Short mmCIF file of C-alpha atoms in Angstrom, two decimals:
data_model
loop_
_atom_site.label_atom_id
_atom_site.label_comp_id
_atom_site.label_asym_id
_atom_site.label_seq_id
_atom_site.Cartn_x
_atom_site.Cartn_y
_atom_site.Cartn_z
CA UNK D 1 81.93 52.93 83.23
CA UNK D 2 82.17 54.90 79.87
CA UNK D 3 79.82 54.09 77.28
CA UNK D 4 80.82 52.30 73.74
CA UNK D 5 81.50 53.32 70.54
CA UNK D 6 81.71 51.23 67.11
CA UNK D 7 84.94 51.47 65.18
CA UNK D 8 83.95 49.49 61.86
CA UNK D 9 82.21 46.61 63.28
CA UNK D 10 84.42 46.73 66.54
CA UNK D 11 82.85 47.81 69.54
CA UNK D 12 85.50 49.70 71.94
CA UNK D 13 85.08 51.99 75.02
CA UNK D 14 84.47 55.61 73.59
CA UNK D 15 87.84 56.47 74.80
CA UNK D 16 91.21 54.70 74.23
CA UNK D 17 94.16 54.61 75.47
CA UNK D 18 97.72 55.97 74.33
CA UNK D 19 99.94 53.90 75.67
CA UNK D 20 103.45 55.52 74.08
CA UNK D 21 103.87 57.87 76.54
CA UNK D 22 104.35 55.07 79.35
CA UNK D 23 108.12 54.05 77.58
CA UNK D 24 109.24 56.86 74.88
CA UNK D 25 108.50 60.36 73.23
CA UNK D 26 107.83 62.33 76.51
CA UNK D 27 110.38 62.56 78.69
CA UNK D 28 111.39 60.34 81.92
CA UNK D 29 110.06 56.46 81.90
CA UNK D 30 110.68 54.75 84.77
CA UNK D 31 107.90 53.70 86.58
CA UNK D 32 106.64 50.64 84.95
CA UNK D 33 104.47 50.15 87.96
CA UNK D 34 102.42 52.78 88.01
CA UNK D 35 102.39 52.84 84.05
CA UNK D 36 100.29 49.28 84.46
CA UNK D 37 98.50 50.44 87.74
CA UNK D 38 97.03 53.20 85.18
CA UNK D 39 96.18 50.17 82.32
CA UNK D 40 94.45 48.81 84.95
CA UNK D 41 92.51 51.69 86.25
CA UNK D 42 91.30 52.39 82.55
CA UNK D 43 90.39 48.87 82.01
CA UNK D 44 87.92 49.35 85.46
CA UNK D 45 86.48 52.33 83.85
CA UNK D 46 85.60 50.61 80.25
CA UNK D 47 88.43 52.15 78.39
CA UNK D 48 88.98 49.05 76.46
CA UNK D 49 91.21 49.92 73.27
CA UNK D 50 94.56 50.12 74.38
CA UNK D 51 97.07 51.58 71.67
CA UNK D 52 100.76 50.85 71.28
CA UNK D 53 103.87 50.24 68.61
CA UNK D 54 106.29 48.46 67.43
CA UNK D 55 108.86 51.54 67.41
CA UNK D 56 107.45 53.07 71.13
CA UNK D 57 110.77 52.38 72.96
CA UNK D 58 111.60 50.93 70.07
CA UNK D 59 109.59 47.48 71.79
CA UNK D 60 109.65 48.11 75.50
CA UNK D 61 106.00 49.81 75.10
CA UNK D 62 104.55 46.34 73.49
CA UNK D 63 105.89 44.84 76.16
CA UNK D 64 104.79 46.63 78.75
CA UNK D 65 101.06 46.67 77.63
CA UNK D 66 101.68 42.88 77.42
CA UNK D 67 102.67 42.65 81.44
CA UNK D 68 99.74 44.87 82.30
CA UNK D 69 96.77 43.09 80.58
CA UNK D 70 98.40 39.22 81.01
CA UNK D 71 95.43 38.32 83.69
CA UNK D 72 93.20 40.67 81.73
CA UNK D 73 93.37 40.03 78.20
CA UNK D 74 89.21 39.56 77.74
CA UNK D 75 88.57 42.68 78.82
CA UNK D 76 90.88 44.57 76.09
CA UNK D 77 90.92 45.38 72.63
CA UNK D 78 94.44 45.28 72.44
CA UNK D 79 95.95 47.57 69.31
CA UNK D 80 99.18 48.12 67.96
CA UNK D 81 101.48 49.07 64.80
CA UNK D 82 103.87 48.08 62.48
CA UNK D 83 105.61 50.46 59.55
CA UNK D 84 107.53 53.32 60.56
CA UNK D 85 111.51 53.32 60.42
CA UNK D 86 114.21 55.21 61.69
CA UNK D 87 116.85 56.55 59.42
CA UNK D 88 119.95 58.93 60.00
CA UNK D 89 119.61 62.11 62.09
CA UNK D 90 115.99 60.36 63.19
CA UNK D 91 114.48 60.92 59.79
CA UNK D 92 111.49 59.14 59.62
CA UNK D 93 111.19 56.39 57.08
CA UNK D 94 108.48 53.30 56.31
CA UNK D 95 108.39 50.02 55.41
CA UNK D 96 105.28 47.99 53.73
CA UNK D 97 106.39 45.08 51.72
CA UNK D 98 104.44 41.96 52.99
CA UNK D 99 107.86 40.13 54.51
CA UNK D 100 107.94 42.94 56.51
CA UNK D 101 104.50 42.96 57.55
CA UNK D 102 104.18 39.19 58.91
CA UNK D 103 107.88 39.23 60.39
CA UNK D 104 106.29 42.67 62.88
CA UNK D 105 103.07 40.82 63.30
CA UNK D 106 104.88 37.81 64.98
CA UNK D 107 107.25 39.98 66.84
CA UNK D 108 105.00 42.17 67.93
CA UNK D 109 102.44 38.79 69.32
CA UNK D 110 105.49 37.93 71.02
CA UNK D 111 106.40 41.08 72.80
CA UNK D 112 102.94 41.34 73.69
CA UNK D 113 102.93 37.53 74.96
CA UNK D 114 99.22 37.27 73.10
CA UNK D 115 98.15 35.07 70.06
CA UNK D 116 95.94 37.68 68.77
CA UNK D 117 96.03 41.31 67.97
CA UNK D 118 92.09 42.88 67.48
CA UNK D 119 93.65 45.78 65.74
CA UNK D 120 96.55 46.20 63.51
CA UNK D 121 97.50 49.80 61.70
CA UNK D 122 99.96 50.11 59.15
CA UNK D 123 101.55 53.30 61.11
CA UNK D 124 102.93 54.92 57.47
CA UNK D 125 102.19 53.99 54.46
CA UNK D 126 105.29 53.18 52.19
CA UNK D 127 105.93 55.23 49.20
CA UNK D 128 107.98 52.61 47.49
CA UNK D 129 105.78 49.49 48.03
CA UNK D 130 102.21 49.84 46.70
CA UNK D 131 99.29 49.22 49.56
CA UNK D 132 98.00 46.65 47.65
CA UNK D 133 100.67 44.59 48.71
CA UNK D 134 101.01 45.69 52.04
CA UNK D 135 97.21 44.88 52.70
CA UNK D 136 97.55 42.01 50.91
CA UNK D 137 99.52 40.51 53.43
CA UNK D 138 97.41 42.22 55.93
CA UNK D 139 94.78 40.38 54.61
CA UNK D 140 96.77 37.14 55.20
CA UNK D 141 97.47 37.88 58.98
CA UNK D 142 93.73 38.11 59.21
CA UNK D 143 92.73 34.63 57.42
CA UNK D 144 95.59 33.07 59.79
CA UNK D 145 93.54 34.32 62.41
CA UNK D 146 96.75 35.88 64.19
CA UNK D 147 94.95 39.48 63.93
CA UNK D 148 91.16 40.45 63.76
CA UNK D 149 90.38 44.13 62.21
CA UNK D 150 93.12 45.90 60.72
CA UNK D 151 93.64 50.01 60.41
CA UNK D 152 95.73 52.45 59.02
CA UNK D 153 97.15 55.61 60.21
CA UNK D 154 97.95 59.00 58.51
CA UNK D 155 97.25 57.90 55.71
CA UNK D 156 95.47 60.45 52.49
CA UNK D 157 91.73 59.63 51.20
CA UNK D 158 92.95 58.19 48.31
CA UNK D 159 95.04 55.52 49.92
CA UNK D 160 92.57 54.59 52.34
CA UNK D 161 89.94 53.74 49.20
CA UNK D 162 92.65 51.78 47.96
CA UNK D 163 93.98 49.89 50.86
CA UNK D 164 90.06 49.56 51.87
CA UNK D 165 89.24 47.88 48.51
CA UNK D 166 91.89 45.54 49.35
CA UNK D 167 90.15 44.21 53.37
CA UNK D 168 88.04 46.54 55.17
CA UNK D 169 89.66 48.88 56.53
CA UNK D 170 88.04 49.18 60.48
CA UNK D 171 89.76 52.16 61.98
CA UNK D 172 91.49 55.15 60.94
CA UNK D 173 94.36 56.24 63.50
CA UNK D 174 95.35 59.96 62.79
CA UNK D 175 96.12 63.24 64.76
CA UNK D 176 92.91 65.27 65.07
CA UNK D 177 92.25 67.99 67.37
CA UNK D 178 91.40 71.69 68.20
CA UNK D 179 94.89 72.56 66.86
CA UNK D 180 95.42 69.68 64.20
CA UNK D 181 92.16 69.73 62.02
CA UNK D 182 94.19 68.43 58.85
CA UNK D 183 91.53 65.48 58.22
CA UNK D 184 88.52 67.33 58.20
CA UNK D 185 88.46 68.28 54.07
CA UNK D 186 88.48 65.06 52.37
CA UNK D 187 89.97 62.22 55.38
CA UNK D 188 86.71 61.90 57.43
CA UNK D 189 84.78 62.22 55.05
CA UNK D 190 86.36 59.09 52.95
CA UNK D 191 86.33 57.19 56.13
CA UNK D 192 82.31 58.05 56.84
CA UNK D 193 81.47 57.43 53.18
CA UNK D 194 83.27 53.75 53.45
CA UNK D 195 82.26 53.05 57.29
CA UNK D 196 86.00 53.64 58.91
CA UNK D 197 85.78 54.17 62.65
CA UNK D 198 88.19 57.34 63.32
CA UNK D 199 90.99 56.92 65.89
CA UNK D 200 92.42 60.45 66.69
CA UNK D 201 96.07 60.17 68.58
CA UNK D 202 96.88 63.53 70.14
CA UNK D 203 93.55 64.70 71.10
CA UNK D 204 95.26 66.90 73.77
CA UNK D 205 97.49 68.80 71.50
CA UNK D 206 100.61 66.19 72.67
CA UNK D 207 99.40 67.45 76.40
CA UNK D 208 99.82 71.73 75.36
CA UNK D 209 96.01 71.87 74.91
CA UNK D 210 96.18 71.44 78.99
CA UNK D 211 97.53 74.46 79.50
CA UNK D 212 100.64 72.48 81.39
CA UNK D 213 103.15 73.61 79.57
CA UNK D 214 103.92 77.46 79.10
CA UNK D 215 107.38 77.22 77.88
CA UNK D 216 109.59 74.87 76.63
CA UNK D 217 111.76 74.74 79.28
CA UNK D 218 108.64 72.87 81.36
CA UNK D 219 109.76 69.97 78.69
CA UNK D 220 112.53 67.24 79.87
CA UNK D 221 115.88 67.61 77.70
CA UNK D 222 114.91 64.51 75.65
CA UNK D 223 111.06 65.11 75.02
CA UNK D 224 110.58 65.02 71.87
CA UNK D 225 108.12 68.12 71.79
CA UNK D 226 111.30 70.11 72.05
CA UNK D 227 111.63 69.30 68.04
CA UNK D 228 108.21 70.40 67.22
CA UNK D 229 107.90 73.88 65.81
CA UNK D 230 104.64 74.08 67.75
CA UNK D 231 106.78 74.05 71.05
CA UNK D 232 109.53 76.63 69.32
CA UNK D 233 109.96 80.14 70.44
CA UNK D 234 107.82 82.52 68.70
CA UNK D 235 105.39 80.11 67.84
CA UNK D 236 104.59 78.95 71.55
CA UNK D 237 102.98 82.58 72.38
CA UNK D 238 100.72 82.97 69.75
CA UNK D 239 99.71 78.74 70.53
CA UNK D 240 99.57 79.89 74.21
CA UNK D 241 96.82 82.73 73.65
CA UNK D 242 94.40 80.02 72.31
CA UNK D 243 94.81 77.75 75.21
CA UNK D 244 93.99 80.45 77.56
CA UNK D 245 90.83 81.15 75.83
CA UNK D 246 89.75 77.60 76.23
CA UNK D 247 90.58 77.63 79.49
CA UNK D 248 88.14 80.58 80.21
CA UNK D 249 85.51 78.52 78.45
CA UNK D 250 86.69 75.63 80.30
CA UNK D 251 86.33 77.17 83.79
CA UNK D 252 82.76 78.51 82.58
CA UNK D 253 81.66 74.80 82.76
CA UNK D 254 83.47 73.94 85.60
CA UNK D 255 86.06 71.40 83.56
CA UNK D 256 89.63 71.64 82.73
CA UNK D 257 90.92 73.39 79.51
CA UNK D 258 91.83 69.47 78.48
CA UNK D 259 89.16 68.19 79.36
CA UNK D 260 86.84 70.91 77.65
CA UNK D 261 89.62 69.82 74.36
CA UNK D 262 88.98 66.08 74.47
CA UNK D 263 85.05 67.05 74.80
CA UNK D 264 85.01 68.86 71.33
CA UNK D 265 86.97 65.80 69.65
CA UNK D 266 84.42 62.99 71.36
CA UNK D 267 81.46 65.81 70.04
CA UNK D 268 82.81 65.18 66.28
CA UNK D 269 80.97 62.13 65.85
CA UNK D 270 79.65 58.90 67.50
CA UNK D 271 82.37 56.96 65.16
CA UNK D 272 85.44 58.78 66.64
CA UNK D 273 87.35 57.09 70.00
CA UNK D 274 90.66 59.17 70.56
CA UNK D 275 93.32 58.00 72.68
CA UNK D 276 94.56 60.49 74.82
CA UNK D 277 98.03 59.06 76.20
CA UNK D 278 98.84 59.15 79.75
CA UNK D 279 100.93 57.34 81.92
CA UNK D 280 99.30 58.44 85.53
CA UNK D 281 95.90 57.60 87.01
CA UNK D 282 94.98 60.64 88.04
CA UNK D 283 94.75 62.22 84.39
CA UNK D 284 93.82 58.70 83.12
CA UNK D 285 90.86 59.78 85.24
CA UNK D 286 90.41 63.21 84.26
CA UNK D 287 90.28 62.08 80.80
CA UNK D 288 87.74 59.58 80.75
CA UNK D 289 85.42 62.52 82.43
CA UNK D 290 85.76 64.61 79.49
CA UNK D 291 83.35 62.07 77.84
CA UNK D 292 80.57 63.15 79.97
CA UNK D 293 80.92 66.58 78.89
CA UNK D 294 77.55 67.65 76.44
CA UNK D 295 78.66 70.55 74.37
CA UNK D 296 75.72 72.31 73.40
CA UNK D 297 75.61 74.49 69.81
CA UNK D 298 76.92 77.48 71.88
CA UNK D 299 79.46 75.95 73.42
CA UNK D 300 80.97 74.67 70.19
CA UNK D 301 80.42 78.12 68.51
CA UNK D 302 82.63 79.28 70.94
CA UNK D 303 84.87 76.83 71.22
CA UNK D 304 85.53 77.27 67.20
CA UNK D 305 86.09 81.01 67.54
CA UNK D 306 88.54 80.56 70.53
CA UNK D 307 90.61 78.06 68.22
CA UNK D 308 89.74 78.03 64.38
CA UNK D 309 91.03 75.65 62.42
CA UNK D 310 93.93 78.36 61.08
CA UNK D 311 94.68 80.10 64.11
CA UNK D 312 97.83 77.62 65.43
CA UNK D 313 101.10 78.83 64.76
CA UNK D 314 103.71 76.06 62.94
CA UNK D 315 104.04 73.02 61.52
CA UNK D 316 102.91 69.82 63.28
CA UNK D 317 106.17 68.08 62.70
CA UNK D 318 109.39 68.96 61.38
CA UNK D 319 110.54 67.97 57.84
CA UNK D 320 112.54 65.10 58.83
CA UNK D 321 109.40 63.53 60.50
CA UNK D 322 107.09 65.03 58.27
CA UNK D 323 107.69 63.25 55.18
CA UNK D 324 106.36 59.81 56.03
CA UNK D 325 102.59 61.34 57.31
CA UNK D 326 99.97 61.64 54.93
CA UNK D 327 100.78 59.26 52.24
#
């Protein structure tokens, strides 16, 4: 079993779960069985936060999770996400206005079949509806007793403060990780200066931190990592040189270059719990090693000059999806 970590006042296995994967994003989803089968395995192994969304499938994913943990419910801390909205040519848009926020809260308890959610992020904040409001009515959900700690994701220091000021604020969900170190400057340290647990999604570099993929032909035709410049030609070389430096490292300690990745983001504090997604026991498994890797000073020294912060080459998102992060 994997030890615990606190989020807030929430007490989680020190590694989550990404459940997108399982129904949208990354290519081919169509075994639902063995999507559970891993729910289940990570549940036997204390991963207890399990992370979804309103918009992963758009729905199926809620519904999913809420097939795999029906018999198990106790035994999960079951989170997922309201906010994000898809507009022509899949620009990404958000909604916050506090109709809004109770009509996903009760259709995302009833996709999930559950009559609690323990953690609830606004997934983007909206620029046209102030966060007061939005956590107003977050605030609500939580007196009805229909949801129990509530988060936020990609969100900037300022509007955390704000939105914080409002209900605590209990978890932080954002992208951290040996290529995406955007948070570092003034995010984490808001969030450790007000007590916010830190939630990173993408701790594997969306999977390229594994050294799996070399090209992007290794990517199915509608994977979305296709319309990341990250994955474009031109970039992808220069991105690939890093990972093959951690994978040196990695074979120096006998681990894998992603688990050696998902070591350095459990080292960056004991109030961090990412959520590597998976959809497949056996790297459901490999993951939940990586958190009983010990980095010692040297290894991180050299895990900073194999990948500094600047070293990755283009944007984490394109501008159609980048507009809504950060806000």
């Amino acid at each position: 079993m994997i030890a615990t970590r606190k989020l807030g006042k929430l007490t989680v296995g020190a590694q989550g779960l990404g459940c997108m994967g399982m129904s949208s994003a990354y290519g081919v989803h169509d075994n639902d069985d063995e999507s559970i089968a891993t729910i289940h395995r990570a549940l036997d192994l204390g991963v207890t936060l399990l992370d979804t969304a309103n918009v992963y499938g758009p729905e199926t994913n809620e519904r999913l999770v809420g097939r795999a943990i029906a018999d198990r419910r106790d035994e999960v801390v079951l989170a997922t996400k309201f906010g994000i909205v898809w507009g022509e040519g899949g620009s990404m848009g958000a909604r916050g206005d506090a109709a809004y926020v109770k009509q996903c809260a009760d259709e995302s308890l009833s996709r999930l079949g559950v009559d609690h959610i323990d953690l609830f992020y606004q997934h983007r904040v909206d620029p046209n509806v102030p966060v007061e409001e939005t956590w107003g009515a977050l605030s609500e959900l939580v007196q009805a007793g229909k949801v129990r700690y509530l988060g936020i994701s990609e969100a900037s220091a300022d509007t955390i403060r704000r939105a914080h000021a409002v209900h605590p604020v209990t978890a932080l969900q954002s992208e951290w990780s040996l290529w995406t170190r955007d948070i570092e400057t003034e995010i984490v340290p808001a969030c450790r200066e007000l007590g916010i647990g830190i939630v990173p999604f993408s701790p594997l570099g969306r999977g390229f931190l594994t050294g799996a993929i070399t090209s992007a032909a290794d990517l199915p035709e509608d994977d979305m990592r296709r319309r990341l410049p990250r994955f474009a030609d031109g970039n992808l070389d220069q991105n690939l040189a890093i990972v093959e430096t951690l994978r040196t490292l990695a074979e120096e300690k006998g681990v894998t270059a992603g688990q050696l990745a998902l070591a350095w983001v459990q080292s960056r504090g004991d109030d961090v719990v990412p959520i590597p997604g998976t959809k497949r026991r056996t790297y459901l498994e490999q993951n939940t090693a990586a958190t009983e890797i010990t980095l010692t000073t040297e290894d991180l020294a050299r895990i900073e000059a194999a990948a500094p912060a600047d070293s990755v080459a283009g944007a984490r998102y394109p501008e159609e999806l980048a507009r809504a992060a950060g806000k």
